[in-house]
mmCIF file of C-alpha atoms in Angstrom:
data_model
loop_
_atom_site.group_PDB
_atom_site.id
_atom_site.type_symbol
_atom_site.label_atom_id
_atom_site.label_comp_id
_atom_site.label_asym_id
_atom_site.label_seq_id
_atom_site.Cartn_x
_atom_site.Cartn_y
_atom_site.Cartn_z
ATOM 1 C CA MET U 135 88.201 85.876 77.671
ATOM 2 C CA ASN U 136 86.438 84.499 80.703
ATOM 3 C CA LYS U 137 84.089 86.368 83.034
ATOM 4 C CA VAL U 138 86.779 87.492 85.493
ATOM 5 C CA GLU U 139 89.078 88.661 82.691
ATOM 6 C CA ILE U 140 86.333 90.791 81.165
ATOM 7 C CA ILE U 141 85.542 92.366 84.540
ATOM 8 C CA ALA U 142 89.223 92.975 85.317
ATOM 9 C CA ARG U 143 89.795 94.702 81.969
ATOM 10 C CA ARG U 144 86.519 96.503 81.290
ATOM 11 C CA VAL U 145 85.306 97.341 84.783
ATOM 12 C CA MET U 146 88.407 97.494 86.958
ATOM 13 C CA GLY U 147 90.545 98.991 84.178
ATOM 14 C CA TRP U 148 93.429 96.606 84.716
ATOM 15 C CA THR U 149 95.736 95.393 81.975
ATOM 16 C CA LEU U 150 97.228 91.952 81.671
ATOM 17 C CA ASN U 151 100.902 92.438 82.466
ATOM 18 C CA ARG U 152 101.868 88.802 82.072
ATOM 19 C CA TRP U 153 99.894 85.605 81.692
ATOM 20 C CA ASP U 154 99.626 85.404 85.496
ATOM 21 C CA ARG U 155 99.112 88.976 86.709
ATOM 22 C CA TRP U 156 97.150 92.161 86.191
ATOM 23 C CA TYR U 157 98.445 95.700 86.531
ATOM 24 C CA ASP U 158 96.302 98.308 88.264
ATOM 25 C CA PHE U 159 97.440 101.679 86.926
ATOM 26 C CA GLU U 160 95.394 103.680 89.451
ATOM 27 C CA ASN U 161 97.163 102.108 92.414
ATOM 28 C CA GLY U 162 100.421 101.188 90.699
ATOM 29 C CA ALA U 163 100.063 97.592 91.815
ATOM 30 C CA PHE U 164 100.351 94.131 90.350
ATOM 31 C CA ILE U 165 97.555 91.667 91.123
ATOM 32 C CA ALA U 166 98.156 87.974 90.645
ATOM 33 C CA VAL U 167 95.395 86.386 88.586
ATOM 34 C CA TRP U 168 94.637 83.932 91.411
ATOM 35 C CA ASP U 169 94.365 86.861 93.886
ATOM 36 C CA PHE U 170 91.235 88.218 92.183
ATOM 37 C CA GLN U 171 88.436 85.668 92.475
ATOM 38 C CA PRO U 172 85.239 87.723 92.802
ATOM 39 C CA GLN U 173 82.881 84.797 92.215
ATOM 40 C CA GLN U 174 84.213 83.028 95.313
ATOM 41 C CA ASN U 175 85.334 85.930 97.521
ATOM 42 C CA LEU U 176 82.878 88.587 98.698
ATOM 43 C CA ASP U 177 85.687 91.057 99.480
ATOM 44 C CA HIS U 178 86.839 90.824 95.860
ATOM 45 C CA ALA U 179 83.256 91.200 94.631
ATOM 46 C CA MET U 180 82.881 94.320 96.761
ATOM 47 C CA LEU U 181 85.848 95.832 94.894
ATOM 48 C CA ILE U 182 83.680 95.519 91.784
ATOM 49 C CA VAL U 183 80.765 97.178 93.586
ATOM 50 C CA GLU U 184 82.950 100.127 94.628
ATOM 51 C CA ARG U 185 84.309 100.496 91.101
ATOM 52 C CA MET U 186 80.834 100.362 89.559
ATOM 53 C CA LYS U 187 79.630 103.000 92.037
ATOM 54 C CA SER U 188 82.556 105.234 91.064
ATOM 55 C CA LEU U 189 81.452 104.841 87.438
ATOM 56 C CA GLY U 190 77.972 106.116 88.332
ATOM 57 C CA PHE U 191 76.064 102.881 88.807
ATOM 58 C CA THR U 192 73.634 102.348 91.651
ATOM 59 C CA TYR U 193 74.028 99.070 93.500
ATOM 60 C CA ARG U 194 71.295 97.165 95.276
ATOM 61 C CA THR U 195 70.787 93.612 96.417
ATOM 62 C CA ASN U 196 68.219 91.361 98.033
ATOM 63 C CA GLY U 197 70.951 90.270 100.414
ATOM 64 C CA VAL U 198 71.944 86.764 99.408
ATOM 65 C CA SER U 199 71.406 85.796 95.800
ATOM 66 C CA GLU U 200 70.635 88.823 93.624
ATOM 67 C CA ALA U 201 72.643 91.925 92.787
ATOM 68 C CA CYS U 202 71.715 94.865 90.589
ATOM 69 C CA PHE U 203 73.638 97.702 88.993
ATOM 70 C CA ASN U 204 71.010 100.189 87.887
ATOM 71 C CA GLU U 205 68.380 98.028 86.163
ATOM 72 C CA VAL U 206 70.713 95.159 85.326
ATOM 73 C CA CYS U 207 70.020 92.381 87.850
ATOM 74 C CA GLU U 208 71.574 88.939 88.042
ATOM 75 C CA SER U 209 71.419 86.106 90.522
ATOM 76 C CA GLY U 210 73.864 83.548 91.834
ATOM 77 C CA GLU U 211 74.254 80.918 94.475
ATOM 78 C CA THR U 212 76.059 83.515 96.628
ATOM 79 C CA LEU U 213 76.067 87.298 96.722
ATOM 80 C CA ALA U 214 79.638 87.315 95.388
ATOM 81 C CA GLU U 215 78.551 85.281 92.376
ATOM 82 C CA ALA U 216 75.508 87.519 91.812
ATOM 83 C CA ILE U 217 77.670 90.674 91.885
ATOM 84 C CA THR U 218 80.121 89.124 89.432
ATOM 85 C CA ASN U 219 77.311 88.037 87.112
ATOM 86 C CA ALA U 220 75.694 91.497 87.132
ATOM 87 C CA ALA U 221 78.984 93.270 86.414
ATOM 88 C CA PHE U 222 79.749 90.779 83.660
ATOM 89 C CA SER U 223 76.341 91.372 82.052
ATOM 90 C CA ILE U 224 77.103 95.063 81.797
ATOM 91 C CA ALA U 225 80.734 94.720 80.726
ATOM 92 C CA ASP U 226 80.143 91.959 78.200
ATOM 93 C CA ASN U 227 77.139 93.615 76.552
ATOM 94 C CA SER U 228 78.585 97.099 76.289
ATOM 95 C CA PRO U 229 80.707 98.208 73.356
ATOM 96 C CA ILE U 230 84.349 98.480 74.314
ATOM 97 C CA ASP U 231 84.583 102.114 73.185
ATOM 98 C CA GLU U 232 82.058 103.490 75.693
ATOM 99 C CA GLY U 233 83.547 106.256 77.805
ATOM 100 C CA TRP U 234 82.980 104.663 81.213
ATOM 101 C CA LEU U 235 84.689 101.401 80.382
#
């Protein structure tokens, strides 16, 4: 799985419905794979921030190139990339059976 797939499954809680779309059970909506590009799109990255906040994480940033969820901080060339990297660090390093994922 790539970074976006791990975030979509483990953070957003979406399931892969077909090879080209996710299913969001909470909203009863299909999301095309190409319509969720958090590394390039700040609006998409902010969906991750809102989800992480709802899971109990605290979000902070230096404004342009670093994002933190609790004590896990990552950087990127853009804020969107930094948010994606921080969420990925948490999702990829956490066991899949943890209650919040």
